[in-house]
Coordinates of C-alpha atoms in Angstrom, one line a residue:
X450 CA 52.8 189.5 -27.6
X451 CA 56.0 191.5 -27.4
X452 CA 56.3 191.7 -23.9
X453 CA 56.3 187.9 -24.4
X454 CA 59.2 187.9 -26.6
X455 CA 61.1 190.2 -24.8
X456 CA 60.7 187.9 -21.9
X457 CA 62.6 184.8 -23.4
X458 CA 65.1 187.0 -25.3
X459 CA 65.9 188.3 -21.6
X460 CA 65.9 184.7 -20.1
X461 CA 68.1 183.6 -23.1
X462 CA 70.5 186.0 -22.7
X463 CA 70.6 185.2 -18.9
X464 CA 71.3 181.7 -19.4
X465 CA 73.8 182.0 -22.2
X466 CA 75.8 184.8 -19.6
X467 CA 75.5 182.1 -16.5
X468 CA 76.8 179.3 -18.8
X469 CA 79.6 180.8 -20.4
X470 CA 80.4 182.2 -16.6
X471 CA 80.4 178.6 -15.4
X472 CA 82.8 177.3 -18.3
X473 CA 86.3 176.9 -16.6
X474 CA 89.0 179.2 -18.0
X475 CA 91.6 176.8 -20.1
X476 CA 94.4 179.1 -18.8
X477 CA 94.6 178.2 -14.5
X478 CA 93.8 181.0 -12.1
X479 CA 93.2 181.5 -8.4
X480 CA 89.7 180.6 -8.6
X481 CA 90.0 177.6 -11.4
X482 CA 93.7 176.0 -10.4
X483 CA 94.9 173.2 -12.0
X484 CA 93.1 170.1 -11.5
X485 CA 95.8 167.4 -10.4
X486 CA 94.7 163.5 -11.4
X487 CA 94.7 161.0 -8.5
X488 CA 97.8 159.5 -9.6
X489 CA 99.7 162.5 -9.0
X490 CA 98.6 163.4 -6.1
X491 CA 99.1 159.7 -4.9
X492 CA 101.8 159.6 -2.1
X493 CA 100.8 155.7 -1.2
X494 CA 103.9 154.0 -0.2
X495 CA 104.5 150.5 1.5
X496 CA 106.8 148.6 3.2
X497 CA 107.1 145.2 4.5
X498 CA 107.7 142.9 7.8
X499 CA 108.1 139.1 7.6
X500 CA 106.5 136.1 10.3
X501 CA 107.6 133.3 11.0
X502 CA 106.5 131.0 13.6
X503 CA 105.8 127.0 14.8
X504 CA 109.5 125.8 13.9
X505 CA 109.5 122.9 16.4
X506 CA 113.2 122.0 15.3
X507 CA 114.6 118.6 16.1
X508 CA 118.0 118.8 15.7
X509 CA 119.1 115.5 16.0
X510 CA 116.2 115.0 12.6
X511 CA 117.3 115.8 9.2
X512 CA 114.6 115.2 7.0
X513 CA 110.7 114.8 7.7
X514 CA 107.6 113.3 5.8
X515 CA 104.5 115.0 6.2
X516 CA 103.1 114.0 9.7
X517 CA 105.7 111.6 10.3
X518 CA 107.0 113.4 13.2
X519 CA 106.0 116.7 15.1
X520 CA 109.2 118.2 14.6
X521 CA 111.9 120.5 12.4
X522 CA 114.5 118.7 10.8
X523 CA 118.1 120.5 10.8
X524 CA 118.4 120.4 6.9
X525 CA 114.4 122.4 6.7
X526 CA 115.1 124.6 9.4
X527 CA 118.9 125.7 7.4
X528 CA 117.1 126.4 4.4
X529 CA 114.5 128.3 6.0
X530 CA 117.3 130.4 7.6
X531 CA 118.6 130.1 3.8
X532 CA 115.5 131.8 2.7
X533 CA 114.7 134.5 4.8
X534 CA 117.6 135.8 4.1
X535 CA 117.4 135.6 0.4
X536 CA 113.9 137.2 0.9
X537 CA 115.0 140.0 3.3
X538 CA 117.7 140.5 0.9
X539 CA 114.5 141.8 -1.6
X540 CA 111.9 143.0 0.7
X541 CA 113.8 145.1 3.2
X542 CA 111.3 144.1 6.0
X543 CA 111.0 146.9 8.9
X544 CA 110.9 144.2 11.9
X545 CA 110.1 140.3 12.2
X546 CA 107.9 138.6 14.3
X547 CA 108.0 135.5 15.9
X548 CA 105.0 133.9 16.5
X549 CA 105.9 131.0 18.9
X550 CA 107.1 127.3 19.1
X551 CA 110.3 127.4 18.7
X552 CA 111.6 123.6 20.0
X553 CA 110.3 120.5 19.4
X554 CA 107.7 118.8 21.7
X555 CA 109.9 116.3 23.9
X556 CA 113.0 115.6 24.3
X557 CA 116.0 118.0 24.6
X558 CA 113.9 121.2 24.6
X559 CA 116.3 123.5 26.0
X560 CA 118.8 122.5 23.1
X561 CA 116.8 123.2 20.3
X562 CA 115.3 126.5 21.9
X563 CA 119.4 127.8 22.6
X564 CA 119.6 126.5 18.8
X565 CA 116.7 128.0 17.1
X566 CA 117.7 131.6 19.0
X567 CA 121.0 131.3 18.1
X568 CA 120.5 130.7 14.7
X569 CA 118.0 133.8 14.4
X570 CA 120.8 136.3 15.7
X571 CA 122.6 135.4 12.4
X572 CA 120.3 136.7 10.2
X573 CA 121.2 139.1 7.5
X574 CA 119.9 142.5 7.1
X575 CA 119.3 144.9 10.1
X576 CA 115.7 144.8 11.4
X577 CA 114.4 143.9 15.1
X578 CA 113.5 140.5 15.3
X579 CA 109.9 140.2 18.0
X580 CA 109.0 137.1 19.6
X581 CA 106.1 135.7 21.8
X582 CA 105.7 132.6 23.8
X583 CA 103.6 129.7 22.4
X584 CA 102.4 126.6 23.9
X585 CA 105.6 124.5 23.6
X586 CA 108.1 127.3 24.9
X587 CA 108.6 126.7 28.5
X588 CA 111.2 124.6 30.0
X589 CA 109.2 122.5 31.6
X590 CA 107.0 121.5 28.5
X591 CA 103.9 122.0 26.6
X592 CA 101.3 123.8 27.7
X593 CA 103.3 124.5 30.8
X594 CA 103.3 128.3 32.8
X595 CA 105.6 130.7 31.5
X596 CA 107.8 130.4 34.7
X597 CA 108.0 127.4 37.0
X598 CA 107.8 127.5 40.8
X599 CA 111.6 127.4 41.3
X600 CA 112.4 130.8 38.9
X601 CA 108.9 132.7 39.9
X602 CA 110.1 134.7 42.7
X603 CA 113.2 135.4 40.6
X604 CA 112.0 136.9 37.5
X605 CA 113.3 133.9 35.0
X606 CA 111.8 132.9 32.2
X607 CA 112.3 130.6 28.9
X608 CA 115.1 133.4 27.7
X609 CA 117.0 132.6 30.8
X610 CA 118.5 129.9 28.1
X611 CA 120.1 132.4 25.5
X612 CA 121.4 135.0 28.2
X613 CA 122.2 137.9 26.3
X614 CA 123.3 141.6 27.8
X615 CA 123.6 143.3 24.4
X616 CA 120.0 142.0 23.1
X617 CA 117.9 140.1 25.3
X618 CA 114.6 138.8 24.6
X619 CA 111.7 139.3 23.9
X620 CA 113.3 141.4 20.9
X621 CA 116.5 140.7 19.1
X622 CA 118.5 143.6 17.3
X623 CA 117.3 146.8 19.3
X624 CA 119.7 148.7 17.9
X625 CA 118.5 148.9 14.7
X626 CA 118.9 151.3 12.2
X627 CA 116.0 150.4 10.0
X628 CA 113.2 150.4 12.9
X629 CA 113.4 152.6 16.0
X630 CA 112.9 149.9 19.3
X631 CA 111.5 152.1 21.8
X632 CA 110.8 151.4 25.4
X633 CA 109.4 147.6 26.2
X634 CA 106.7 147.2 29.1
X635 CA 107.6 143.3 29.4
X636 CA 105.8 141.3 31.9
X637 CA 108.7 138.8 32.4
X638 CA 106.2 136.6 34.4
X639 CA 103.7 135.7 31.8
X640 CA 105.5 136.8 29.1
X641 CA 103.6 138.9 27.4
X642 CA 104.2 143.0 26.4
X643 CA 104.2 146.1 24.6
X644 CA 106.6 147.8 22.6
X645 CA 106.7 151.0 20.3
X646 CA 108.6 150.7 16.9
X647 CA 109.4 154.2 14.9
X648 CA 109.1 152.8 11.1
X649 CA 110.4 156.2 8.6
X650 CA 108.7 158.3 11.6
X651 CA 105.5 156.6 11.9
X652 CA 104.8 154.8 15.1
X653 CA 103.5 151.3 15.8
X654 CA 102.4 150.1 19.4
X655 CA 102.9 146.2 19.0
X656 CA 101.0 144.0 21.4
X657 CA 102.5 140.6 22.3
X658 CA 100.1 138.7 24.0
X659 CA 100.9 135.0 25.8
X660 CA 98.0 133.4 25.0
X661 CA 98.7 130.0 25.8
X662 CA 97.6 131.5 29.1
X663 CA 93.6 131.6 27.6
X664 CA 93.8 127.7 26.1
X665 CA 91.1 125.5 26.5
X666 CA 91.9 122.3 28.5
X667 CA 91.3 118.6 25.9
X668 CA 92.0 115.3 26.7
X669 CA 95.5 116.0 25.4
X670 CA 96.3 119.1 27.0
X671 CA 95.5 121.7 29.7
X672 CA 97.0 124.4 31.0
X673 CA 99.7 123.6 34.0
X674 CA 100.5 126.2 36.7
X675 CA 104.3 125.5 37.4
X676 CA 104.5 129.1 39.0
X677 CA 101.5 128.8 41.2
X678 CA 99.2 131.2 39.7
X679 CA 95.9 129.5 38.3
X680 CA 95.0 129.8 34.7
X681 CA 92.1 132.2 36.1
X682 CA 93.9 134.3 38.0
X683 CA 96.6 134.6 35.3
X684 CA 94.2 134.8 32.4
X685 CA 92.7 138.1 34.1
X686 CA 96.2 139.6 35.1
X687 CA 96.6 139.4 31.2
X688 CA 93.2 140.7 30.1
X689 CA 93.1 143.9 32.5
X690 CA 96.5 144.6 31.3
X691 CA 95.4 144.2 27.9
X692 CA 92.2 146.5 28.4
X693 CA 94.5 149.3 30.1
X694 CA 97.6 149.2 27.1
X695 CA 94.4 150.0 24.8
X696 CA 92.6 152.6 26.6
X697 CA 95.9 154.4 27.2
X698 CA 96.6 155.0 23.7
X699 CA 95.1 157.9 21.2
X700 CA 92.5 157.6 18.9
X701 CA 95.0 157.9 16.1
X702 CA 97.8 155.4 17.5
X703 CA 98.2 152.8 15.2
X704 CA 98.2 149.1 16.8
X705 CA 99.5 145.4 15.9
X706 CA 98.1 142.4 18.2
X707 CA 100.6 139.6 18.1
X708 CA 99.2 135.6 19.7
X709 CA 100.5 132.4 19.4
X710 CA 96.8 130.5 20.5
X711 CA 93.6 132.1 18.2
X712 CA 90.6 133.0 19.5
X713 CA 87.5 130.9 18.0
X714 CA 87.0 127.2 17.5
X715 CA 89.6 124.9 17.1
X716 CA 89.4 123.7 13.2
X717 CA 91.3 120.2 13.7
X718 CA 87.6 119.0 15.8
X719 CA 89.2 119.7 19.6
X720 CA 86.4 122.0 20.2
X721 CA 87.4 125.8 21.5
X722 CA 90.7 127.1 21.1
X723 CA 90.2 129.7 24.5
X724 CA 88.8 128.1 28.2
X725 CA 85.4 128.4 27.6
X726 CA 85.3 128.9 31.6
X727 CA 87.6 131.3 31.9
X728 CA 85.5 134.6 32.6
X729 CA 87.1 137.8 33.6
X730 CA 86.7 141.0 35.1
X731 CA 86.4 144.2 32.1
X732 CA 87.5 147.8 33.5
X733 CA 83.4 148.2 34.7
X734 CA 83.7 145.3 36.3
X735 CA 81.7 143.0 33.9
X736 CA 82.2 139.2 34.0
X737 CA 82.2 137.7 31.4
X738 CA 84.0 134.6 29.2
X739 CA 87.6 135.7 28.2
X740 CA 86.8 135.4 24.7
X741 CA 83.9 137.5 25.1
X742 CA 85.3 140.1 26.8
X743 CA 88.7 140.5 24.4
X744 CA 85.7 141.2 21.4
X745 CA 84.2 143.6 23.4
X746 CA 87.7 145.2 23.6
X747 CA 88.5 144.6 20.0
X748 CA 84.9 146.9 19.2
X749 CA 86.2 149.7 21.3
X750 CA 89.3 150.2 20.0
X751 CA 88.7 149.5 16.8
X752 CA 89.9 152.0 14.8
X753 CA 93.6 151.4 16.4
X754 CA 93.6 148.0 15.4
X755 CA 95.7 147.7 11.7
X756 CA 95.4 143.4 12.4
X757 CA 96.0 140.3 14.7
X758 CA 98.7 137.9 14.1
X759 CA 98.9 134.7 14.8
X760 CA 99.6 130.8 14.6
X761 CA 99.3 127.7 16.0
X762 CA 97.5 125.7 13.7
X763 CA 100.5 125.5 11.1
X764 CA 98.3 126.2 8.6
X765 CA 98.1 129.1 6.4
X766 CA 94.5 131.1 7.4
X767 CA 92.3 133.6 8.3
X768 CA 89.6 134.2 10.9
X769 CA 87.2 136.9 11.3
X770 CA 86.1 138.2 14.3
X771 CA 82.7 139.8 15.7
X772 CA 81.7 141.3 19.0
X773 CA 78.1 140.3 18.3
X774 CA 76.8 136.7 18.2
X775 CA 74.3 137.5 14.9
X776 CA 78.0 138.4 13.2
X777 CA 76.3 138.3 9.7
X778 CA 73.9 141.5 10.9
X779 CA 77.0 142.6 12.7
X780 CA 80.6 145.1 11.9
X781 CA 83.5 142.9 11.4
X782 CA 85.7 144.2 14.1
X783 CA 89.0 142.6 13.8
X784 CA 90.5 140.3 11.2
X785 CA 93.2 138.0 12.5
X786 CA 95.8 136.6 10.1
X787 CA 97.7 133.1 10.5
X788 CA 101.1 132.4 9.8
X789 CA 102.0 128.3 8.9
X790 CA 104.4 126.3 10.6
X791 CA 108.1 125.5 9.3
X792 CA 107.1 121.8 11.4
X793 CA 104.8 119.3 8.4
X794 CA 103.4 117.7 10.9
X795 CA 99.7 118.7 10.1
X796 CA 100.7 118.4 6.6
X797 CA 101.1 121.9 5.4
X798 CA 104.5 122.6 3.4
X799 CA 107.2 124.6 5.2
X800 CA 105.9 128.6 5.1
X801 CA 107.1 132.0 6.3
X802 CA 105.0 135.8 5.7
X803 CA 106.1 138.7 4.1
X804 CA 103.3 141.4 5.0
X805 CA 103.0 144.5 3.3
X806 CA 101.8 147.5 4.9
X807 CA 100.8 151.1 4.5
X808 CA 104.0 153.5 5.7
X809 CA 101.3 156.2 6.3
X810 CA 99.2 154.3 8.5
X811 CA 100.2 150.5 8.7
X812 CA 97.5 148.9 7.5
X813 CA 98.1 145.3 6.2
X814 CA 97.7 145.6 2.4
X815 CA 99.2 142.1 1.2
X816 CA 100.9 138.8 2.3
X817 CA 103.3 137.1 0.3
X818 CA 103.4 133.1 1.8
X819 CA 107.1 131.4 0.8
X820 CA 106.7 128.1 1.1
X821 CA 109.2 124.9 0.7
X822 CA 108.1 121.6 -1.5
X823 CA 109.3 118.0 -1.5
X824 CA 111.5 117.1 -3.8
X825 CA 111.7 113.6 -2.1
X826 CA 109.2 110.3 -1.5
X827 CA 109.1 108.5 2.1
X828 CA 109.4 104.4 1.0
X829 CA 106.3 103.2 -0.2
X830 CA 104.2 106.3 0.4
X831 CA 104.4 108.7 -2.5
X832 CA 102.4 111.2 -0.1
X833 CA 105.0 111.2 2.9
X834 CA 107.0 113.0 1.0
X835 CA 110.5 114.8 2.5
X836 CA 113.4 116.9 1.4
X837 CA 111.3 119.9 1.8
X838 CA 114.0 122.9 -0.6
X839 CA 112.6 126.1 -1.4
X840 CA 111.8 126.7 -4.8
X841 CA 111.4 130.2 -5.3
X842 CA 107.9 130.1 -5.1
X843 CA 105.1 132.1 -3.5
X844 CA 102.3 132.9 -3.9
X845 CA 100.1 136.2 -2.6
X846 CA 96.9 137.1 -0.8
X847 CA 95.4 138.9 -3.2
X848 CA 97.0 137.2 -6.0
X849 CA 94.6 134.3 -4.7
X850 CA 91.5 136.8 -4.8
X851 CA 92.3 138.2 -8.1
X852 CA 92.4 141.8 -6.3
X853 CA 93.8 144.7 -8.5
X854 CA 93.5 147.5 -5.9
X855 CA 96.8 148.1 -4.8
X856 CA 95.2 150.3 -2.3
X857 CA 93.0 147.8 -0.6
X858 CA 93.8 146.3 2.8
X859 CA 93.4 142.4 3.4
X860 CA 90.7 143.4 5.8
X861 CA 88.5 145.3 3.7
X862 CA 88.6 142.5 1.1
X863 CA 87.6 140.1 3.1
X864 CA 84.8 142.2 5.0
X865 CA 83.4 142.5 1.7
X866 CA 83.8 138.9 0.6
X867 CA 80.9 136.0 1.3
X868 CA 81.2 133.3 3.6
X869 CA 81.3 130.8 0.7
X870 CA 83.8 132.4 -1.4
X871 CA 86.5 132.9 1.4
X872 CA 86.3 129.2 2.0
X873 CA 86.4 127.9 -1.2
X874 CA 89.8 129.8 -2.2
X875 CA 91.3 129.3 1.1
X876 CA 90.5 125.3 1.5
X877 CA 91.3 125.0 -2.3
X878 CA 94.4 126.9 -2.7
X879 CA 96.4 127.9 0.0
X880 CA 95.1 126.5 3.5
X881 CA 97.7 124.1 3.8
X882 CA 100.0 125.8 2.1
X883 CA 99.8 123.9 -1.4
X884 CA 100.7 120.3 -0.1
X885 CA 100.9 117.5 -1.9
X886 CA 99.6 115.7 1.1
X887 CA 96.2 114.3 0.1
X888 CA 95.5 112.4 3.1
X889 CA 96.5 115.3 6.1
X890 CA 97.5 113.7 9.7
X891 CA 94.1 116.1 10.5
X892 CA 91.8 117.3 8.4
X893 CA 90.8 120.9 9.3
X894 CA 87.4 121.9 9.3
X895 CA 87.7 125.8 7.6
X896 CA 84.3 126.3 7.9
X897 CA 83.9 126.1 11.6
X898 CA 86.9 128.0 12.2
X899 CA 86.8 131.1 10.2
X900 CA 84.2 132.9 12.4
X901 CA 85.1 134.0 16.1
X902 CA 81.8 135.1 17.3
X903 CA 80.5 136.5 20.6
X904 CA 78.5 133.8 22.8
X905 CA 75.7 134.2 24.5

């Protein structure tokens, strides 16, 4: 019976040593320093770039209705200019990028492209301004090569309108002291390149892609070869440079993918938005369509890619992409990001982006969309409304989503959203960018265009 008790008083005493030797001192030492809360330690800093894109001016137009017209009038397009300087003046953006469409659709294109480019080199604030052909920026008209037959052989392209020595295009402001422009690889053919910005000694690889070069051909468009070089033979020059500017860059390089045309369907019922017959060659020599293959590329590189840019549609949305046709079993592997259209014509207010990003890493963490309303009714139509003024409203992306994490990117919200509820904020809210146009020139089917998926 003793031997008993002098068993637990042993194990007691044990315990009660290993305890008290566990207990953390309350004065810090080398083995027990000071533990520092999160918010100390937090070095989490952003910083901002704005988008702007699908300005179709018309400068002989003042004002336009909603769908009247599938231009810019001069009075918008001034207060936009109006606008992003008042909110450059507040977010201090690192770069801008323009997302394609500068003149109107018809007649004197060449006017209002020397106009819109003109007007952009008198912007306030000292930040590189980035731009990428879309669908209506050729001389020769929509849809239309990036060079015609004439100017092929001789290197001369859309810019050849706004000669400028000191700060040619594709990117406006090189000298800046805010961003770092490093060396461009420009493909003044097809228009499409790379560039490296320096941002507070971080770099950014920026990918401008001319992807008017992938669109599918409708009964109101195709794609027209005015430099000689098929839409196939162009789309893989493209792709395989594409595939190579992604493979030669580190694991840890940090990339942007910039696109007027978005892959996927086409929302507004036209069917695809990429030539469903356009297959091309991948680095192992795998045919496949040119959608296809860009997903497959997009999977690879993956941890590169901080987002996709793009436009087109005028509207303000989202798509998500999969390299996997059963996408709901499936990695989301790139999220691509739409900026709206200065040009009503589909019935979306005027809109430009502020994006927010990560400074340690530039991942996208927020959009801010500033938008323009009527303050003006078209005759008997209280819905065609015009006079479009800025009104110093916006309005956020995860304002919309009620997200508090100021640490959360936009992609890893919406990778861990449902289906359902990322339609229902985004057709309800902000999709066309808060119009009062209840009956839009085209409605836009969200649904079928929020998911790019591989095909089979």
């Amino acid at each position: 019976m003793k031997s008993i008790h002098f068993f637990i008083f042993c194990l007691c005493c044990f315990l009660m040593f290993n305890c008290k030797d566990d207990k953390k001192p309350d004065v810090p030492s080398d083995d027990y320093p000071t533990i520092i809360e999160d918010d100390v330690l937090d070095t989490f800093e952003t910083a901002n770039f704005l988008t702007l894109s699908d300005v179709h001016l018309d400068s002989s137009q003042t004002n336009i209705a909603y769908g009247d017209v599938l231009s810019t009038g001069i009075d918008t397009w001034n207060r936009t200019m109006t606008e992003i300087n008042t909110v450059a003046g507040v977010t201090k953006p690192k770069f801008m990028m323009y997302l394609g469409d500068l003149p109107n659709y018809t007649e004197d294109i060449t006017d209002n492209i020397g106009k819109v480019l003109k007007d952009l080199r008198t912007l306030s604030g000292d930040y590189p301004i980035l731009f990428l052909p879309g669908n209506n920026d050729t001389m020769k008209g929509d849809y239309h090569s990036f060079q015609d037959d004439s100017n092929a052989n001789g290197g001369v392209n859309i810019f050849s309108l706004d000669p400028s020595s000191s700060e040619p295009w594709p990117i406006i402001n090189r000298n800046s002291t805010t961003t770092t422009v490093g060396t461009i690889e420009y493909n003044k053919q097809f228009g499409f390149y790379l560039v490296e910005l320096t941002i507070d000694n971080e770099k950014l690889h920026v990918i401008a892609l001319n992807s008017v070069i992938f669109c599918e051909p409708t009964s109101r468009h195709q794609y027209i070869d005015d430099d000689k070089v098929s839409q196939q033979s162009a789309a893989q020059i493209q792709f395989s440079w594409f595939e190579r500017k992604l493979d030669s860059l580190g694991s840890n390089d940090n990339v942007l993918i910039a696109m007027h045309i978005p892959p996927g369907r086409d929302g507004y019922g036209h069917g695809k938005m990429w030539n469903d017959n356009l297959y091309v060659n991948n680095k192992d020599t795998v045919s496949d369509r040119v959608q296809n293959n860009f997903l497959k590329v997009l999977s690879n590189h993956k941890p590169k890619i901080r987002g996709i840019l793009t436009s087109h549609t005028h509207l303000d949305g989202l798509r998500r992409l999969y390299a996997n046709d059963t996408f709901y079993q499936q990695e989301m592997v790139a999220l691509s990001i739409s900026t709206p259209g200065i040009s009503v014509y589909h019935s979306n207010n005027p809109a430009f982006k502020s994006f927010s990003f990560d400074k340690s890493n530039f991942d996208l963490i927020d959009f801010t969309t500033y938008y323009a309303e009527p303050t003006a009714s078209s005759g008997s139509n209280p819905y065609k409304d015009e006079n479009f003024k800025y009104q110093s409203k916006s309005y956020t992306f995860k304002g919309t989503y009620n997200i508090t994490d100021p640490k959360m990117t936009i992609f890893s919200a919406i990778d861990g959203m449902v289906h359902r509820h990322i339609i229902n904020a985004y057709t309800k809210k902000i999709l066309y960018v808060r119009s009062n146009d209840t009956y839009p020139t085209e409605k836009f089917d969200y649904n079928l265009a929020l998911d790019v998926i591989f095909q089979q």
